[in-house]
Coordinates of C-alpha atoms in Angstrom, one line a residue:
Chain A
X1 CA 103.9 83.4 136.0
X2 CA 104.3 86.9 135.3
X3 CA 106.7 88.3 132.3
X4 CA 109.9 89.0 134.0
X5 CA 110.1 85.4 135.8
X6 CA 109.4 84.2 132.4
X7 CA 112.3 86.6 130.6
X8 CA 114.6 84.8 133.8
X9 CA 113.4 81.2 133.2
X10 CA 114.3 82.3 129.3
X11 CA 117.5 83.5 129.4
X12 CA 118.4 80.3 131.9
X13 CA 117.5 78.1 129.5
X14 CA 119.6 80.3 126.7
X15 CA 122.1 80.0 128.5
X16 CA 122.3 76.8 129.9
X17 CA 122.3 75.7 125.8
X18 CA 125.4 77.8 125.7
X19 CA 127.4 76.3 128.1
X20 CA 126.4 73.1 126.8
X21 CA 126.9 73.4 122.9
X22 CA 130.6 75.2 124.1
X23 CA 131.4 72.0 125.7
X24 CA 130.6 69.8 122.7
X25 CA 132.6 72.2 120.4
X26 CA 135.4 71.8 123.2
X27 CA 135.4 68.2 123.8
X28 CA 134.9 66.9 119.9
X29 CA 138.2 67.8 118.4
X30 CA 139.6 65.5 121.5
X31 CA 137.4 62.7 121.5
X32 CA 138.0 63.2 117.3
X33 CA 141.8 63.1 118.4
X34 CA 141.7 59.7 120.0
X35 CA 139.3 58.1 118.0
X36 CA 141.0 58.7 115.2
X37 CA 144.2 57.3 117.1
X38 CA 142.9 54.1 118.1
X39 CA 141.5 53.8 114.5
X40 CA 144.7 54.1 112.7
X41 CA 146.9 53.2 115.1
X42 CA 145.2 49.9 116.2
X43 CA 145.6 48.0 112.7
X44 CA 150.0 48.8 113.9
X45 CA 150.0 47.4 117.5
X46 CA 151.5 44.0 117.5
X47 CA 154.4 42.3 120.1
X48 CA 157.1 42.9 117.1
X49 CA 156.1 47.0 116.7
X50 CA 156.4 47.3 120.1
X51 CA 159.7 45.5 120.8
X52 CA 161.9 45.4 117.8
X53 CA 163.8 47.7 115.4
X54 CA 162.5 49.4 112.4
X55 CA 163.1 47.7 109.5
X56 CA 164.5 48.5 106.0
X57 CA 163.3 50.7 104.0
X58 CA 160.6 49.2 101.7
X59 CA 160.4 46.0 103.7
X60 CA 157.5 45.0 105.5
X61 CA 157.9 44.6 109.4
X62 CA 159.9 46.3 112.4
X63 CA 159.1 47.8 114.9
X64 CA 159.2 51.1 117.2
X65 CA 160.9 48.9 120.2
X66 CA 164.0 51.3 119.8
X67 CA 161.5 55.3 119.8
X68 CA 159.7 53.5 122.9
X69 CA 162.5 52.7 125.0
X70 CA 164.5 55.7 123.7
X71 CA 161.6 57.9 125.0
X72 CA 161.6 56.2 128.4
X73 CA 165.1 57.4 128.8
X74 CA 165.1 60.8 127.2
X75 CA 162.2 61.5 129.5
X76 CA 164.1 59.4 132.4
X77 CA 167.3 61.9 132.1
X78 CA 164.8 64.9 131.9
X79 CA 163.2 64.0 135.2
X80 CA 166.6 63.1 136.9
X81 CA 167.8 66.4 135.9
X82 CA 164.4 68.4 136.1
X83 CA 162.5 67.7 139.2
X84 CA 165.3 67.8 142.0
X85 CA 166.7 71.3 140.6
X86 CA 162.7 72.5 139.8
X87 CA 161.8 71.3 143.3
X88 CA 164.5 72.6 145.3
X89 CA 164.2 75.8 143.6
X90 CA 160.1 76.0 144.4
X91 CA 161.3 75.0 148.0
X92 CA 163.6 78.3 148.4
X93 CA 161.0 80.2 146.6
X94 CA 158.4 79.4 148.8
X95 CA 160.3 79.3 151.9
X96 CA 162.8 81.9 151.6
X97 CA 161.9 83.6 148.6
X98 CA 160.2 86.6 149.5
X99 CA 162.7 89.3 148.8
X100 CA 163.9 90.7 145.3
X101 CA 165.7 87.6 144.3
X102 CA 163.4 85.6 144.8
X103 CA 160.4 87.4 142.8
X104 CA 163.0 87.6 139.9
X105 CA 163.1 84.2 139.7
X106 CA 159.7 83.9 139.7
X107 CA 159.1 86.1 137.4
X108 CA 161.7 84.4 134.9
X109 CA 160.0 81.3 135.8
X110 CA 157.4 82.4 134.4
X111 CA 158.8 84.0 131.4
X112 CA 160.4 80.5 130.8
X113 CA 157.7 78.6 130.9
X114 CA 156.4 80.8 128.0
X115 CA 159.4 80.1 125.8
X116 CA 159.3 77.9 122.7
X117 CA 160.4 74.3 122.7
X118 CA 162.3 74.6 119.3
X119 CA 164.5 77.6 121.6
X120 CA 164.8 75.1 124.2
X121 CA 166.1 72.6 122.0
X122 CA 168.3 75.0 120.1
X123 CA 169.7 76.1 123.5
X124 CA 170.7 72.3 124.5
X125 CA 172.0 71.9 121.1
X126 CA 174.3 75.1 121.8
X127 CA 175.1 73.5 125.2
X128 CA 176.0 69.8 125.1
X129 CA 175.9 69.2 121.1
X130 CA 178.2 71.1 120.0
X131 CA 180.6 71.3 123.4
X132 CA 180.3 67.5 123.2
X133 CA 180.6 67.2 118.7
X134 CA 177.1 65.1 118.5
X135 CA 173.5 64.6 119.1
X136 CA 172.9 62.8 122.0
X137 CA 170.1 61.2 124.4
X138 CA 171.8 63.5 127.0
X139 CA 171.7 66.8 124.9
X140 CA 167.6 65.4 124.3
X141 CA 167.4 65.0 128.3
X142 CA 168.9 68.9 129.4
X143 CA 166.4 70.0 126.5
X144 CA 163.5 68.5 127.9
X145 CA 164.6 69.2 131.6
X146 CA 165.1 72.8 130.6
X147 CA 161.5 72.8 129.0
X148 CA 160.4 71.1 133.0
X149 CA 162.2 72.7 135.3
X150 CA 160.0 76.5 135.4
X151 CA 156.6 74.4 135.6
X152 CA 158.1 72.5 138.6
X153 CA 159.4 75.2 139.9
X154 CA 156.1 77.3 139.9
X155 CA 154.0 74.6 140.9
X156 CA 156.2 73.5 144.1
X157 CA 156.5 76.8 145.0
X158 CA 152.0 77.7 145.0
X159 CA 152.4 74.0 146.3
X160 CA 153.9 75.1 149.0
X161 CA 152.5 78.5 149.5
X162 CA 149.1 76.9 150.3
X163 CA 150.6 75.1 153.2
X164 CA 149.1 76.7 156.2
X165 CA 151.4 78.5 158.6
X166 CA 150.1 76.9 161.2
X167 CA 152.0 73.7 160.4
X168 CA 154.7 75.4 160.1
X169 CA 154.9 77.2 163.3
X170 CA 153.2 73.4 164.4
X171 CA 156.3 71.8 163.8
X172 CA 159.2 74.3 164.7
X173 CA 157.4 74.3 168.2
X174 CA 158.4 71.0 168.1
X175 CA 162.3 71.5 168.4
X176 CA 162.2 70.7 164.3
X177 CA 165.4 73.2 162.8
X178 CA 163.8 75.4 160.1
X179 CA 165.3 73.6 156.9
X180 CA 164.0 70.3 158.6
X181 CA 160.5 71.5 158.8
X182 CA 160.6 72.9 154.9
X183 CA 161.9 69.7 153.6
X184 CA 160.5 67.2 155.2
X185 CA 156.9 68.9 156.8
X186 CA 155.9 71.5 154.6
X187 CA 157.2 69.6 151.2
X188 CA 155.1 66.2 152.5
X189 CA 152.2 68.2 153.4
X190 CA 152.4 69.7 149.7
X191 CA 153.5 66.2 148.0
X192 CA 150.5 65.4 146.1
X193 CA 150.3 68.7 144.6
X194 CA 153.9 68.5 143.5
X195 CA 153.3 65.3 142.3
X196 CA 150.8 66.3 140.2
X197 CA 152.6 69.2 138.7
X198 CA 155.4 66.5 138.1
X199 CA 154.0 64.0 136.3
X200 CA 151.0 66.4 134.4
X201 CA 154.4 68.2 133.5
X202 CA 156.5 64.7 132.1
X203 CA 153.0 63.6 129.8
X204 CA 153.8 67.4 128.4
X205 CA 157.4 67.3 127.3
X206 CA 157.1 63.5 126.4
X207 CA 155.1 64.3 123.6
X208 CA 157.8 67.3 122.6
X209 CA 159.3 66.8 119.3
X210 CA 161.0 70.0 118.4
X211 CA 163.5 70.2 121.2
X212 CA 164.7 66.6 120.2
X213 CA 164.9 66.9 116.8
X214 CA 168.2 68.7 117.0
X215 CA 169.5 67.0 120.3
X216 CA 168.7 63.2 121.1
X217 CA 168.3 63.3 117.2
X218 CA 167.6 59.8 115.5
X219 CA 168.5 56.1 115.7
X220 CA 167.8 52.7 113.9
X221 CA 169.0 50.7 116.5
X222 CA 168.9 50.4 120.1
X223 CA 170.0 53.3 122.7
X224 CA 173.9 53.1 122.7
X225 CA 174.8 55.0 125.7
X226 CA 173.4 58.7 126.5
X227 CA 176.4 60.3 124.3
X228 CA 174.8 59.0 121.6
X229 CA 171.9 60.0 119.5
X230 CA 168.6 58.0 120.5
X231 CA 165.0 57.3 118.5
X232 CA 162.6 58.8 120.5
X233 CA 158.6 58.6 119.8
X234 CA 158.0 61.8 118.6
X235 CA 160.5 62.3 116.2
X236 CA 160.0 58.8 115.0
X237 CA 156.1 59.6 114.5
X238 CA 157.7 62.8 112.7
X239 CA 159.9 60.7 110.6
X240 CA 157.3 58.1 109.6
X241 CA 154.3 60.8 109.3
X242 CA 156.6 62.2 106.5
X243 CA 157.5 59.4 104.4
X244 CA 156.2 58.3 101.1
X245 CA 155.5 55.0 102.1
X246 CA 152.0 54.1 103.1
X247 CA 153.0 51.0 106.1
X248 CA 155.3 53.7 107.2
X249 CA 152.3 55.9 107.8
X250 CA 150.5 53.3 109.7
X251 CA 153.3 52.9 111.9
X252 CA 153.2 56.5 112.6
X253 CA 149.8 55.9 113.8
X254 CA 151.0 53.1 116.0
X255 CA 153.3 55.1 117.2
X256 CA 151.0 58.2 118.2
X257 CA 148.7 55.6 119.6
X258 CA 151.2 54.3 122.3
X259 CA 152.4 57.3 123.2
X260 CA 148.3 59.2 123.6
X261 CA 148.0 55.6 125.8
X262 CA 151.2 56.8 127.5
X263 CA 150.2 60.1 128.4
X264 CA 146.9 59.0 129.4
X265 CA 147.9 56.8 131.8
X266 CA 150.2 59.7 133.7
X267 CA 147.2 61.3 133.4
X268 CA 144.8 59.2 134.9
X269 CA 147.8 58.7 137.9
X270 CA 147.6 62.3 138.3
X271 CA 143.7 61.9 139.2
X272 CA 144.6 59.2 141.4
X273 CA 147.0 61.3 143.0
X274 CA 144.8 64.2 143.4
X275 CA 142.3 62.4 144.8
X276 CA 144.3 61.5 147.6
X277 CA 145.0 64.6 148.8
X278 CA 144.9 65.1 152.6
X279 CA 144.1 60.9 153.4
X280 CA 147.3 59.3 153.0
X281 CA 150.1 58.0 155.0
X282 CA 153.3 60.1 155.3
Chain B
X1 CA 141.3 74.5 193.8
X2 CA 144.7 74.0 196.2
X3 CA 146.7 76.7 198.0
X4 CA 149.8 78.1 196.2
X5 CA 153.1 75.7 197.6
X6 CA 156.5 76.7 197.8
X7 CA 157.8 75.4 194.6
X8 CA 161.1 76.0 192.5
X9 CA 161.0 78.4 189.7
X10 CA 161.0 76.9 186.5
X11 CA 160.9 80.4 184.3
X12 CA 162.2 83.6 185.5
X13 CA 161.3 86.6 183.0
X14 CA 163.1 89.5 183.5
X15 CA 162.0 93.0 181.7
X16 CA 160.4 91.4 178.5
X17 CA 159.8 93.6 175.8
X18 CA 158.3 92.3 172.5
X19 CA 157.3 94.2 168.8
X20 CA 156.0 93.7 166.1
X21 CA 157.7 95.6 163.5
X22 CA 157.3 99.4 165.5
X23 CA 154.4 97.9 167.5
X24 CA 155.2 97.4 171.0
X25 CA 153.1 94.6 172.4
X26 CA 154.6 93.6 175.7
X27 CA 155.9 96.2 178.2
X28 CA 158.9 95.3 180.4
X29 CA 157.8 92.1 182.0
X30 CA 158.6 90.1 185.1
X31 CA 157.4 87.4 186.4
X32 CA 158.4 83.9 187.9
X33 CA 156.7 81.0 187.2
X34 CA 156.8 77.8 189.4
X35 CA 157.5 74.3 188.5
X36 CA 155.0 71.1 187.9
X37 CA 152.4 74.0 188.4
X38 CA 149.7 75.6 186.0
X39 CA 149.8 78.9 185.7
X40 CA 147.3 80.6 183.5
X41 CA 147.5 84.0 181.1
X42 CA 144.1 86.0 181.3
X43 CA 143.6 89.1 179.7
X44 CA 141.7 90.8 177.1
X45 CA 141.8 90.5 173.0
X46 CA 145.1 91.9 172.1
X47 CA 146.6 92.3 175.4
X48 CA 149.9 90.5 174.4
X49 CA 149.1 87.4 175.9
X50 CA 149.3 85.1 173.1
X51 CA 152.9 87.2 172.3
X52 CA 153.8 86.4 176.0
X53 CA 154.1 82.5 176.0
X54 CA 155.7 83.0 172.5
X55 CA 158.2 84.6 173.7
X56 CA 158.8 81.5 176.1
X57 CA 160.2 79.1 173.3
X58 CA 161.6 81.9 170.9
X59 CA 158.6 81.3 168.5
X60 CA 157.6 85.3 168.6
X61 CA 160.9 85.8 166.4
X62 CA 159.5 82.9 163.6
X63 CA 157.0 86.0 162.8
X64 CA 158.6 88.7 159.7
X65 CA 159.8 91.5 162.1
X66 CA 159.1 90.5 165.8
X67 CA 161.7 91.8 168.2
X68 CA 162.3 90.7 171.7
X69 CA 164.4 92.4 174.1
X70 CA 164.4 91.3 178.2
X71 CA 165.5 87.8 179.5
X72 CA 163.6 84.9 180.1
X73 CA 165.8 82.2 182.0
X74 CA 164.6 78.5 182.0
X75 CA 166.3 77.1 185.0
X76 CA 168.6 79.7 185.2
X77 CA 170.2 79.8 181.4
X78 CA 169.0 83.1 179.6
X79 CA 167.2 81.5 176.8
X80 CA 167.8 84.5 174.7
X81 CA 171.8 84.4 175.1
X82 CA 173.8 84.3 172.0
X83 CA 174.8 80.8 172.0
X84 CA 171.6 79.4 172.6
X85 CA 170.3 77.7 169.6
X86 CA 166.1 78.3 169.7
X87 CA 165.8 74.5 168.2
X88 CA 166.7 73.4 171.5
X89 CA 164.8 75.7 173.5
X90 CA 161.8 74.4 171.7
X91 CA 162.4 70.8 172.4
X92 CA 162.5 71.5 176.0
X93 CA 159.2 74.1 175.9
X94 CA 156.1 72.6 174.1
X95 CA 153.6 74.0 172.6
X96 CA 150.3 73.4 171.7
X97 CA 148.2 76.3 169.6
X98 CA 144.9 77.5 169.2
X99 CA 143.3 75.9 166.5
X100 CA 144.5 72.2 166.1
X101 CA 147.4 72.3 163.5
X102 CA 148.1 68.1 163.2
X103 CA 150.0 67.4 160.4
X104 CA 147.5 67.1 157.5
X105 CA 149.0 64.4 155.6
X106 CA 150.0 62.1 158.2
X107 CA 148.5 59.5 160.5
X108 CA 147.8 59.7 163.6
X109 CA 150.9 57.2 164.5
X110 CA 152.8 59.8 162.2
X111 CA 151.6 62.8 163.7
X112 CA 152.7 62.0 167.1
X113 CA 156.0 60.2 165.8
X114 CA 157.3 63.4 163.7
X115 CA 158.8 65.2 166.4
X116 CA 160.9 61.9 167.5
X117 CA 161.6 60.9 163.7
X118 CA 163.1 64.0 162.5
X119 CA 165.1 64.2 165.5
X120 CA 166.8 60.8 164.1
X121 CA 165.2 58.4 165.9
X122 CA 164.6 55.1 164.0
X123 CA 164.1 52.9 166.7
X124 CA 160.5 51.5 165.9
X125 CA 160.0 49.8 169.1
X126 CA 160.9 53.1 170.8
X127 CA 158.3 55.1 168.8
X128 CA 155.4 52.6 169.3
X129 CA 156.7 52.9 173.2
X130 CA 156.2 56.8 172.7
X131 CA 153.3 56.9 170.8
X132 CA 151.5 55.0 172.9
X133 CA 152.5 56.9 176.1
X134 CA 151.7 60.1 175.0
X135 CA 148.4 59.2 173.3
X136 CA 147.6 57.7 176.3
X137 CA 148.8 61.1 178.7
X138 CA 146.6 63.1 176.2
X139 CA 143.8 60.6 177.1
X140 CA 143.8 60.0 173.1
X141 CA 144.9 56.3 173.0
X142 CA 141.1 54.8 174.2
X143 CA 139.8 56.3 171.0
X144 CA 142.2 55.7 168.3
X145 CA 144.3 52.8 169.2
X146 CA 142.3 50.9 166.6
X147 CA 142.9 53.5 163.6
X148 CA 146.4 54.6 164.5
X149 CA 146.9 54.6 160.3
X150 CA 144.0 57.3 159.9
X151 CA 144.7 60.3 158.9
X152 CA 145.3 62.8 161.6
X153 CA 142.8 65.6 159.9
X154 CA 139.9 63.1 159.8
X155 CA 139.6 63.1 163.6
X156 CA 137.2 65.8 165.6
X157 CA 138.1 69.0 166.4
X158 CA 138.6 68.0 170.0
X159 CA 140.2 64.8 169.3
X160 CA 143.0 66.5 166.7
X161 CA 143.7 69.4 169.4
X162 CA 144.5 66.2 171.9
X163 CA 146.5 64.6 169.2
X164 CA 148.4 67.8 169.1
X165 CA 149.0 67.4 172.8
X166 CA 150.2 64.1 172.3
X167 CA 152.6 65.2 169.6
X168 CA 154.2 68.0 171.8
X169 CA 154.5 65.3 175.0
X170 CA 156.0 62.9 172.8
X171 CA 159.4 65.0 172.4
X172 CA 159.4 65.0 176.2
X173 CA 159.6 68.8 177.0
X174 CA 159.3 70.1 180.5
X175 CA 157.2 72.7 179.6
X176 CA 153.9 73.4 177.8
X177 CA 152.8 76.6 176.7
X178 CA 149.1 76.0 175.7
X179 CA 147.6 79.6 174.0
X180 CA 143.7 79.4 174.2
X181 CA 143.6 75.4 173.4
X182 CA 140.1 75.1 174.0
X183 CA 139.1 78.1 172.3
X184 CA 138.0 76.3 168.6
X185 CA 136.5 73.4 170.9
X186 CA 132.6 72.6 172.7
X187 CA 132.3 72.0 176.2
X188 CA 132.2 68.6 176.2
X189 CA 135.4 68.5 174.3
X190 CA 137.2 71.6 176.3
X191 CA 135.9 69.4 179.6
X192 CA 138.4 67.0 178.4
X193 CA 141.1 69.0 178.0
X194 CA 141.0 70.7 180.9
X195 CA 141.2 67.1 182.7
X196 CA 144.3 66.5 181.0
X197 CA 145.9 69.9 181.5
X198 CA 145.3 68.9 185.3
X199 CA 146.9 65.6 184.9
X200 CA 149.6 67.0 182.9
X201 CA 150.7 69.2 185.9
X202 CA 152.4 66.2 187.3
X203 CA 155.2 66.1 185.5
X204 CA 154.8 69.0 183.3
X205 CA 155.0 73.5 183.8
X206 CA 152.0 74.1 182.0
X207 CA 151.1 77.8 180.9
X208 CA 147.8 78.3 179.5
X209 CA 146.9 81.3 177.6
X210 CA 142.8 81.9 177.9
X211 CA 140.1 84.5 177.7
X212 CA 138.0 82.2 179.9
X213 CA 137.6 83.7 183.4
X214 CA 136.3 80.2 185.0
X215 CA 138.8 78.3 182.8
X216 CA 141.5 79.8 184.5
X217 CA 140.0 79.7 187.8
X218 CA 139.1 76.0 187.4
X219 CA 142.3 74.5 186.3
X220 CA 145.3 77.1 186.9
X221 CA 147.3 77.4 190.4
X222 CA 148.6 80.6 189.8
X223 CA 146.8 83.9 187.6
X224 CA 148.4 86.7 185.8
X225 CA 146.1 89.5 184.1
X226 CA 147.6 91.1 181.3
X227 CA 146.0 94.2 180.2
X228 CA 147.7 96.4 176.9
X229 CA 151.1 94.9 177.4
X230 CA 151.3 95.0 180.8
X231 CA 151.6 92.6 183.5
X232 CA 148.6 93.9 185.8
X233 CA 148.5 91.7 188.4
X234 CA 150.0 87.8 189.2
X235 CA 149.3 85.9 192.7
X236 CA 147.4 82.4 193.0
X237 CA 144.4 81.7 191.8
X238 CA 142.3 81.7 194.5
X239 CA 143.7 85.2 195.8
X240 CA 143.5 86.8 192.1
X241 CA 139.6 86.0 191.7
X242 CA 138.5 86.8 195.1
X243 CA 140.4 89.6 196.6
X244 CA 142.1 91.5 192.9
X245 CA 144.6 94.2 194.6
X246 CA 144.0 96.7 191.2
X247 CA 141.2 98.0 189.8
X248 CA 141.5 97.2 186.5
X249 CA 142.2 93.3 187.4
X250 CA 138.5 93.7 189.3
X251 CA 137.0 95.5 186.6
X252 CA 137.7 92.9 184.2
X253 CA 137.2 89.4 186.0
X254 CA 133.3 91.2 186.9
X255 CA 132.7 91.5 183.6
X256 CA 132.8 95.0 183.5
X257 CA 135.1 95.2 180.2
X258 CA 136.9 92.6 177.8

């Protein structure tokens, strides 16, 4: 072996170290994260913290069954809001949207994407609180939705984009009317991106607490209708996390726990989605 | 190879121009083409010939900044009028492309069904009836009957450019406009095809666009050689190969450019 295939076989090796000690620093705050989590969190999870109220203060018991469905429909109105304008939108942008308009909403898109969640929720509270006099599980869904709706919109529209041509002109040869063959040809042949984008994009602003904190706000008791304020997860994990009381702590934990198991189960359906790509049915 | 019949006209082009953008890529074109017969499209790279059937089912315009001026009248109706909707013209004039474009993310049952469903038809008896008919015409059916819920991209090149054959007879157009279809495919698979393109004349006006001299001699009745935008030279088959009246037609079926 002479000396320069020995400096290459070197450096290789130097570097291949590298790469691997970077993803251990990477990974261990995660895996630190979640252990820590499950830990804390664990000692929490019973049928009662899932499903009933919180109780009073300095009594032992209760539960987060009020945050956990709260979140459900915060994130629920979010979507309901979100996804049809954030997909339509990506739909025009990739369809129709190459002219001037159409960049500037890209652009602002993407400007929007960048914005803080504690403007977002500041911007709701402007919007629905005080039009509407109150915090509300509403005001907490247009907050949310407004956080969703750029990332929707950017990833339906490169969703989209990547769709060859060649389908399209495939299926307007076919007699299909233009606005059929966006909505219904290109958008399924995109689908599993989108759906990717979608639900990577819920698992985000589910665990959001800023936005809420001034919009869906609080609530010891069960969701009262969505022009009222509503517990949600993270603000209850907020709540809890600050308190002086130590079983309050380790219901934050429980908390945090089912809403990391949450996430990670979008998460994992996102892999599962991806991984169907291009071998499912219509 | 048969002799040229007296047939009906199916497509009369009258003075076709096409651009694209300032580009002009077809140069006042007329020609007739006859019904139930094959008539093939030769011509070198870039001769317009691909532009040529596109501009038979309006789908030259679907390109940024393609212009057509001229009339082309299917059965008589200029399909270029102003009232003419070009969604309708399509459904009537098929096409199949190049490279096979099925759907990606359908099956094959969905890939021949699209044109039918997003017309409105719900009728699932009717679509099984039409699936199976056109798979069948496009001498698909023997080899996917079993897997009609596969996906339509997992089949072989050959196989997916004959399930995009099936999905343009399944709307039941009167015309097909084929642009090189066996260019992307083998032999064995472009054998196929041509078989079909023969069986097709039957009931279908087939136009095949190719830059294969002995494909166009083996399946077409009628040739026209296209050469930088022009319309060269168009008579049967037969007459075009053996006896070319111009120059530049004889120059290029002997090989001696393109």
């Amino acid at each position: 072996m002479n000396s320069v295939q020995l400096k290459r076989k070197i450096l290789n090796k130097v570097l291949d170290f590298l790469a691997a000690f970077s993803v251990v620093i990477a990974l261990a705050p995660l895996i630190s994260i979640l252990y820590t989590v499950v830990m804390e969190g664990l000692p929490a999870i019973n049928l009662a913290f899932l499903t009933q109220l919180p109780g009073p203060v300095g009594e032992e018991g209760g539960g987060f069954g009020n945050a956990i469905q709260g979140s459900f429909i915060v994130v629920g109105i979010a979507s309901l809001i979100g996804l049809p304008i954030g997909i339509l939108s990506g739909v025009y942008l990739a369809e129709y949207g190459n002219n001037r308009f159409g960049r500037m909403v890209s652009f602002t898109a993407d400007v929007l994407t960048g914005v803080p969640s504690i403007i977002t929720g500041i911007f709701a509270y402007i919007l629905i609180v005080m039009r509407f006099g109150g915090f509300s599980a509403l005001a907490g869904g247009v907050a949310l939705a407004t956080m969703m709706i750029p990332v929707i919109v950017r990833t339906t529209e490169e969703s989209m984009r990547l769709v060859p041509d060649e389908i399209r002109e495939a299926s307007l040869a076919l007699g299909i009317p233009p606005w059929k063959t966006s909505l219904r040809i290109v958008l399924s042949t995109a689908q599993f991106g989108i759906i990717t984008g979608a639900l990577l994009t819920i698992a985000r602003v589910s665990g959001e607490t800023a936005p809420l904190l001034f919009t869906a706000f609080s609530n010891r008791f069960y969701f009262d209708g969505v022009m009222n304020p509503v517990a949600t997860l993270p603000v209850m994990i907020y709540t809890y996390a600050l308190s002086p009381f130590e079983d309050w702590h380790t219901q934050a934990w429980g908390g945090a726990l089912v809403l990391v198991s949450a996430i990670l189960v979008l998460s994992i359906g996102v892999r599962f989605a991806a991984g169907r790509k291009y071998s499912g049915g219509m | 190879m048969q002799e040229a019949k007296e047939t009906s006209v199916k497509i009369s082009v009258e003075g076709l121009n096409a651009w694209f953008n300032t580009n002009q890529v077809l140069k006042d074109i007329s020609m007739d083409i006859a019904e139930k017969r094959i008539t093939a499209i030769i011509g070198p790279s870039g001769c317009g010939k691909s532009t040529f059937v596109r501009c038979l089912n309006r789908m030259h315009e679907v390109v940024p900044k393609a212009r057509v001026t001229g009339r082309v009248l299917l059965d008589g109706e200029d399909i270029y009028s102003a009232d003419v909707d070009p969604v309708d013209i399509r459904r009537r004039v098929g096409m199949v492309f190049q490279k096979p474009n099925p759907f990606p993310t359908m099956s094959v049952y969905d890939n021949v069904a699209a044109g039918l469903r997003l017309m409105g038809v719900r009728d699932r008896a009717r679509l099984d009836r039409v699936v199976k008919k056109s798979l069948e015409m496009s001498a698909l059916w023997d080899e996917v009957k079993g897997e009609l819920n596969k996906s339509g991209a997992s089949l072989s090149g050959g196989q997916q450019q004959r399930l995009c054959i099936a999905r343009a007879l399944a709307v039941e157009p009167e015309v097909i406009l084929m642009d090189e279809p066996c260019s992307a495919l083998d032999p064995i698979a472009t054998a196929k095809i041509e078989d079909l393109i023969a069986e097709l004349k039957k009931d279908y006006t087939v136009i095949i666009v190719t830059h294969n001299m002995q494909q166009a001699a083996r399946v077409s009745d009628y040739t026209a050689f296209f050469f930088l935008g022009e319309l060269i030279e168009y008579e049967a088959t037969r007459e075009l190969f053996e006896s070319p009246a111009d120059k530049r037609t004889e120059d290029y079926i002997t090989g001696r450019f393109g």
